[in-house]
Tab-separated table of C-alpha atoms in Angstrom:
chain	number	residue	atom	x	y	z
A	26	UNK	CA	2.929	-13.984	24.213
A	27	UNK	CA	1.231	-14.531	20.820
A	28	UNK	CA	1.649	-12.267	17.847
A	29	UNK	CA	-1.076	-10.068	16.358
A	30	UNK	CA	-1.081	-9.114	12.751
A	31	UNK	CA	-3.301	-6.135	11.909
A	32	UNK	CA	-3.731	-2.949	10.073
A	33	UNK	CA	-2.335	0.377	11.415
A	34	UNK	CA	-4.582	2.942	13.096
A	35	UNK	CA	-4.141	6.490	14.132
A	36	UNK	CA	-3.668	5.449	17.703
A	37	UNK	CA	-0.608	3.579	16.549
A	38	UNK	CA	1.186	6.682	15.281
A	39	UNK	CA	3.497	7.248	18.270
A	40	UNK	CA	4.643	3.634	18.177
A	41	UNK	CA	5.162	3.852	14.385
A	42	UNK	CA	7.361	6.882	14.759
A	43	UNK	CA	9.389	5.305	17.534
A	44	UNK	CA	9.810	2.076	15.582
A	45	UNK	CA	10.814	3.822	12.297
A	46	UNK	CA	13.382	6.183	13.999
A	47	UNK	CA	14.812	3.201	15.931
A	48	UNK	CA	15.151	1.029	12.806
A	49	UNK	CA	16.809	3.992	10.918
A	50	UNK	CA	19.296	4.555	13.632
A	51	UNK	CA	20.232	1.022	14.280
A	52	UNK	CA	20.439	-0.010	10.637
A	53	UNK	CA	22.348	3.122	9.761
A	54	UNK	CA	19.970	4.153	7.061
A	55	UNK	CA	19.327	7.569	8.545
A	56	UNK	CA	15.565	7.255	7.994
A	57	UNK	CA	13.627	9.418	10.387
A	58	UNK	CA	9.996	10.519	10.605
A	59	UNK	CA	7.569	12.562	12.774
A	60	UNK	CA	4.146	11.977	14.024
A	61	UNK	CA	2.623	14.581	11.759
A	62	UNK	CA	4.262	13.022	8.713
A	63	UNK	CA	2.879	9.662	9.650
A	64	UNK	CA	-0.549	11.116	10.137
A	65	UNK	CA	-0.414	12.553	6.708
A	66	UNK	CA	0.026	9.070	5.346
A	67	UNK	CA	-3.570	8.315	6.169
A	68	UNK	CA	-4.637	10.905	3.482
A	69	UNK	CA	-2.345	9.845	0.608
A	70	UNK	CA	-4.140	9.412	-2.765
A	71	UNK	CA	-4.945	5.893	-3.670
A	72	UNK	CA	-3.221	4.478	-0.565
A	73	UNK	CA	-5.532	2.735	2.004
A	74	UNK	CA	-3.880	2.092	5.347
A	75	UNK	CA	-6.480	-0.549	6.090
A	76	UNK	CA	-5.167	-2.748	3.267
A	77	UNK	CA	-1.714	-1.290	2.320
A	78	UNK	CA	0.044	-1.154	5.648
A	79	UNK	CA	0.871	-4.192	7.792
A	80	UNK	CA	1.955	-4.349	11.423
A	81	UNK	CA	2.765	-7.168	13.803
A	82	UNK	CA	2.576	-6.737	17.528
A	83	UNK	CA	3.517	-8.598	20.748
A	84	UNK	CA	1.242	-7.153	23.221
A	85	UNK	CA	1.703	-3.306	23.032
A	86	UNK	CA	5.215	-3.618	21.364
A	87	UNK	CA	5.430	-3.039	17.574
A	88	UNK	CA	7.673	-5.683	16.121
A	89	UNK	CA	7.263	-5.225	12.414
A	90	UNK	CA	5.934	-2.575	9.898
A	91	UNK	CA	5.519	-2.710	6.172
A	92	UNK	CA	3.668	-0.963	3.372
A	93	UNK	CA	2.708	-1.438	-0.339
A	94	UNK	CA	2.486	1.326	-3.003
A	95	UNK	CA	1.618	0.942	-6.648
A	96	UNK	CA	2.642	3.374	-9.425
A	97	UNK	CA	-0.246	4.922	-11.322
A	98	UNK	CA	1.162	4.044	-14.775
A	99	UNK	CA	2.981	1.120	-16.221
A	100	UNK	CA	6.737	1.327	-16.129
A	101	UNK	CA	8.460	-0.267	-19.123
A	102	UNK	CA	5.233	-2.260	-19.749
A	103	UNK	CA	4.974	-3.559	-16.168
A	104	UNK	CA	2.992	-2.685	-13.058
A	105	UNK	CA	5.627	-1.424	-10.571
A	106	UNK	CA	4.784	-1.948	-6.950
A	107	UNK	CA	6.948	-1.002	-4.008
A	108	UNK	CA	7.031	-3.133	-0.958
A	109	UNK	CA	8.841	-1.652	2.079
A	110	UNK	CA	9.155	-3.202	5.523
A	111	UNK	CA	11.315	-3.724	8.632
A	112	UNK	CA	11.375	-5.811	11.803
A	113	UNK	CA	12.599	-4.590	15.145
A	114	UNK	CA	16.323	-4.944	15.452
A	115	UNK	CA	16.077	-6.985	18.667
A	116	UNK	CA	13.495	-9.337	17.222
A	117	UNK	CA	15.094	-10.529	14.009
A	118	UNK	CA	15.986	-14.046	13.203
A	119	UNK	CA	12.535	-15.431	14.237
A	120	UNK	CA	10.972	-15.492	10.727
A	121	UNK	CA	8.985	-12.305	11.162
A	122	UNK	CA	10.737	-10.592	8.155
A	123	UNK	CA	9.890	-13.573	5.890
A	124	UNK	CA	6.243	-13.580	7.061
A	125	UNK	CA	6.045	-9.791	6.682
A	126	UNK	CA	7.531	-9.902	3.162
A	127	UNK	CA	5.053	-12.667	2.134
A	128	UNK	CA	2.069	-10.601	3.312
A	129	UNK	CA	3.399	-7.498	1.434
A	130	UNK	CA	4.033	-9.478	-1.701
A	131	UNK	CA	0.498	-10.966	-1.672
A	132	UNK	CA	-0.986	-7.447	-1.281
A	133	UNK	CA	1.286	-6.099	-4.034
A	134	UNK	CA	0.189	-8.651	-6.474
A	135	UNK	CA	-3.434	-8.126	-5.729
A	136	UNK	CA	-3.112	-4.408	-6.009
A	137	UNK	CA	-1.372	-4.711	-9.412
A	138	UNK	CA	-4.113	-7.038	-10.573
A	139	UNK	CA	-6.794	-4.541	-9.577
A	140	UNK	CA	-5.185	-1.534	-11.322
A	141	UNK	CA	-3.439	-3.348	-14.271
A	142	UNK	CA	-5.233	-6.621	-14.879
A	143	UNK	CA	-3.301	-8.946	-17.135
A	144	UNK	CA	-0.052	-6.897	-17.178
A	145	UNK	CA	3.173	-8.298	-15.819
A	146	UNK	CA	4.236	-7.125	-12.391
A	147	UNK	CA	7.535	-5.927	-11.029
A	148	UNK	CA	8.172	-5.717	-7.185
A	149	UNK	CA	10.663	-3.190	-5.930
A	150	UNK	CA	12.068	-2.523	-2.509
A	151	UNK	CA	15.026	-1.100	-0.605
A	152	UNK	CA	17.759	-3.597	0.377
A	153	UNK	CA	19.177	-1.337	3.015
A	154	UNK	CA	22.988	-1.032	3.493
A	155	UNK	CA	25.354	-3.636	1.844
A	156	UNK	CA	25.150	-7.048	3.574
A	157	UNK	CA	22.244	-6.045	5.741
A	158	UNK	CA	19.768	-8.559	7.028
A	159	UNK	CA	17.191	-6.979	4.648
A	160	UNK	CA	19.442	-7.618	1.724
A	161	UNK	CA	20.121	-11.274	2.701
A	162	UNK	CA	16.473	-11.966	3.182
A	163	UNK	CA	15.528	-10.421	-0.213
A	164	UNK	CA	18.236	-12.243	-1.995
A	165	UNK	CA	17.053	-15.572	-0.504
A	166	UNK	CA	13.581	-14.701	-1.889
A	167	UNK	CA	14.891	-14.101	-5.382
A	168	UNK	CA	15.323	-10.347	-5.474
A	169	UNK	CA	18.489	-8.973	-7.091
A	170	UNK	CA	20.177	-5.647	-6.830
A	171	UNK	CA	18.847	-3.251	-9.489
A	172	UNK	CA	20.598	0.083	-8.827
A	173	UNK	CA	22.413	1.880	-5.990
A	174	UNK	CA	21.912	5.235	-4.186
A	175	UNK	CA	24.700	7.372	-2.807
A	176	UNK	CA	23.885	9.791	-0.042
A	177	UNK	CA	26.165	12.945	0.060
A	178	UNK	CA	26.144	15.656	2.652
A	179	UNK	CA	27.743	18.981	3.475
A	180	UNK	CA	28.087	20.704	6.801
A	181	UNK	CA	26.806	24.253	6.222
A	182	UNK	CA	29.163	25.559	8.819
A	183	UNK	CA	32.007	24.529	6.499
A	184	UNK	CA	30.366	25.604	3.284
A	185	UNK	CA	31.786	28.608	1.425
A	186	UNK	CA	29.749	30.831	-0.982
A	187	UNK	CA	31.539	30.823	-4.304
A	188	UNK	CA	30.166	34.213	-5.088
A	189	UNK	CA	28.816	33.064	-8.481
A	190	UNK	CA	26.044	35.077	-10.036
A	191	UNK	CA	22.729	33.119	-9.859
A	192	UNK	CA	19.215	33.692	-11.229
A	193	UNK	CA	17.344	31.483	-8.826
A	194	UNK	CA	14.301	32.490	-6.802
A	195	UNK	CA	12.358	30.989	-3.873
A	196	UNK	CA	9.369	29.361	-5.511
A	197	UNK	CA	5.866	30.696	-4.803
A	198	UNK	CA	2.867	28.457	-4.749
A	199	UNK	CA	2.294	28.687	-8.545
A	200	UNK	CA	5.904	27.988	-9.345
A	201	UNK	CA	5.914	25.011	-7.072
A	202	UNK	CA	2.949	23.576	-8.963
A	203	UNK	CA	4.807	24.207	-12.233
A	204	UNK	CA	7.788	22.345	-10.955
A	205	UNK	CA	5.837	19.104	-11.382
A	206	UNK	CA	5.853	19.634	-15.103
A	207	UNK	CA	9.604	20.446	-15.170
A	208	UNK	CA	10.415	17.346	-13.001
A	209	UNK	CA	8.302	14.993	-15.238
A	210	UNK	CA	10.194	16.406	-18.194
A	211	UNK	CA	13.594	16.226	-16.584
A	212	UNK	CA	13.223	12.580	-15.618
A	213	UNK	CA	11.046	11.201	-18.439
A	214	UNK	CA	13.969	9.165	-19.781
A	215	UNK	CA	15.211	8.252	-16.298
A	216	UNK	CA	15.434	4.617	-15.303
A	217	UNK	CA	12.311	3.361	-13.389
A	218	UNK	CA	10.612	6.812	-13.603
A	219	UNK	CA	6.912	7.300	-14.057
A	220	UNK	CA	5.197	10.830	-14.184
A	221	UNK	CA	3.941	12.093	-10.848
A	222	UNK	CA	0.245	12.783	-11.002
A	223	UNK	CA	-1.068	16.083	-9.930
A	224	UNK	CA	-2.841	14.893	-6.823
A	225	UNK	CA	0.180	13.070	-5.614
A	226	UNK	CA	2.324	16.183	-6.192
A	227	UNK	CA	-0.142	18.448	-4.441
A	228	UNK	CA	-0.298	15.978	-1.432
A	229	UNK	CA	3.497	15.792	-1.224
A	230	UNK	CA	3.809	19.551	-1.575
A	231	UNK	CA	1.689	20.129	1.494
A	232	UNK	CA	3.619	17.837	3.701
A	233	UNK	CA	4.719	19.206	7.099
A	234	UNK	CA	8.276	18.250	6.118
A	235	UNK	CA	8.415	20.432	3.062
A	236	UNK	CA	10.565	23.601	3.179
A	237	UNK	CA	9.683	25.871	0.312
A	238	UNK	CA	11.509	28.634	1.868
A	239	UNK	CA	14.755	26.665	1.427
A	240	UNK	CA	13.860	25.510	-2.164
A	241	UNK	CA	15.000	27.205	-5.226
A	242	UNK	CA	13.923	27.393	-8.877
A	243	UNK	CA	14.993	29.046	-12.162
A	244	UNK	CA	12.085	30.266	-14.137
A	245	UNK	CA	11.695	31.581	-17.703
A	246	UNK	CA	8.290	33.265	-18.177
A	247	UNK	CA	5.848	30.926	-16.416
A	248	UNK	CA	8.018	27.830	-16.908
A	249	UNK	CA	10.313	26.313	-14.373
A	250	UNK	CA	13.598	25.291	-15.947
A	251	UNK	CA	15.507	23.920	-13.007
A	252	UNK	CA	14.616	23.180	-9.394
A	253	UNK	CA	15.867	21.979	-6.053
A	254	UNK	CA	13.026	21.099	-3.642
A	255	UNK	CA	13.992	20.710	0.051
A	256	UNK	CA	12.455	18.896	2.952
A	257	UNK	CA	13.308	18.611	6.554
A	258	UNK	CA	12.452	15.245	8.325
A	259	UNK	CA	15.058	15.770	11.032
A	260	UNK	CA	15.567	19.194	12.660
A	261	UNK	CA	18.546	20.908	11.393
A	262	UNK	CA	19.057	18.564	8.371
A	263	UNK	CA	17.838	19.874	4.970
A	264	UNK	CA	17.338	17.110	2.392
A	265	UNK	CA	17.381	17.956	-1.261
A	266	UNK	CA	14.421	15.701	-2.257
A	267	UNK	CA	14.287	16.592	-5.875
A	268	UNK	CA	16.745	18.366	-8.094
A	269	UNK	CA	16.724	18.513	-11.874
A	270	UNK	CA	16.689	20.606	-15.008
A	271	UNK	CA	14.555	20.411	-18.095
A	272	UNK	CA	16.114	18.700	-20.967
A	273	UNK	CA	16.035	21.780	-23.181
A	274	UNK	CA	17.960	23.884	-20.518
A	275	UNK	CA	20.707	21.427	-19.631
A	276	UNK	CA	24.381	22.405	-19.970
A	277	UNK	CA	23.866	25.862	-18.647
A	278	UNK	CA	24.728	25.270	-15.018
A	279	UNK	CA	21.213	25.681	-13.751
A	280	UNK	CA	21.281	22.649	-11.461
A	281	UNK	CA	24.374	23.991	-9.763
A	282	UNK	CA	22.666	27.302	-9.320
A	283	UNK	CA	19.565	25.819	-7.572
A	284	UNK	CA	21.794	23.841	-5.263
């Protein structure tokens, strides 16, 4: 049966969810999603699913999925564009990953040229776990490891409250909005960081996976000094999506308090 490359539609959402969760499980990355979270993608600011998402099908079976996202500001003088994609674990080794990456790169360069004409471009993607098929493909195409991420977890059944005095509060809507300014300040000198625009922050904050009731902030007046923002993509697993402290408030143990 021949392959069909096309944009994603809302009718594809169940297949996208099943594909994403299967890849996360088989590749060991732990990535999971839900139908509601995928549907929300269709409304993301400055992201057009008709041009920025790629799928490849064999009949009704989704074999590959990828997307392109461009930062809103230059990072170290370059347009930074993320290209993310995966191929069904049982259909690898047929050149689909290479073709998908080529299509993503072509769109990424076009997007960068539209938004930052004449500026140099930097492509960025996840290489998966060490020695993954994704890492090998990317290295063959000239990509090199830039930095590494470590995932840490704790079983709450085993966690013991240290009994420390804390000054954190559950953030209300206004404090959540103010957290964007705190985050942009806390990470302004962080490698590869660019400020999060207000519309992206509001969109992300309204996501079905966000858990403000589990999040905590430290405030002083109307300013957020430290924050831990929690999401829940997988039932029963709380993910600390953002944690940080304003530069002026560092050294006071506030990040430990919000955690």
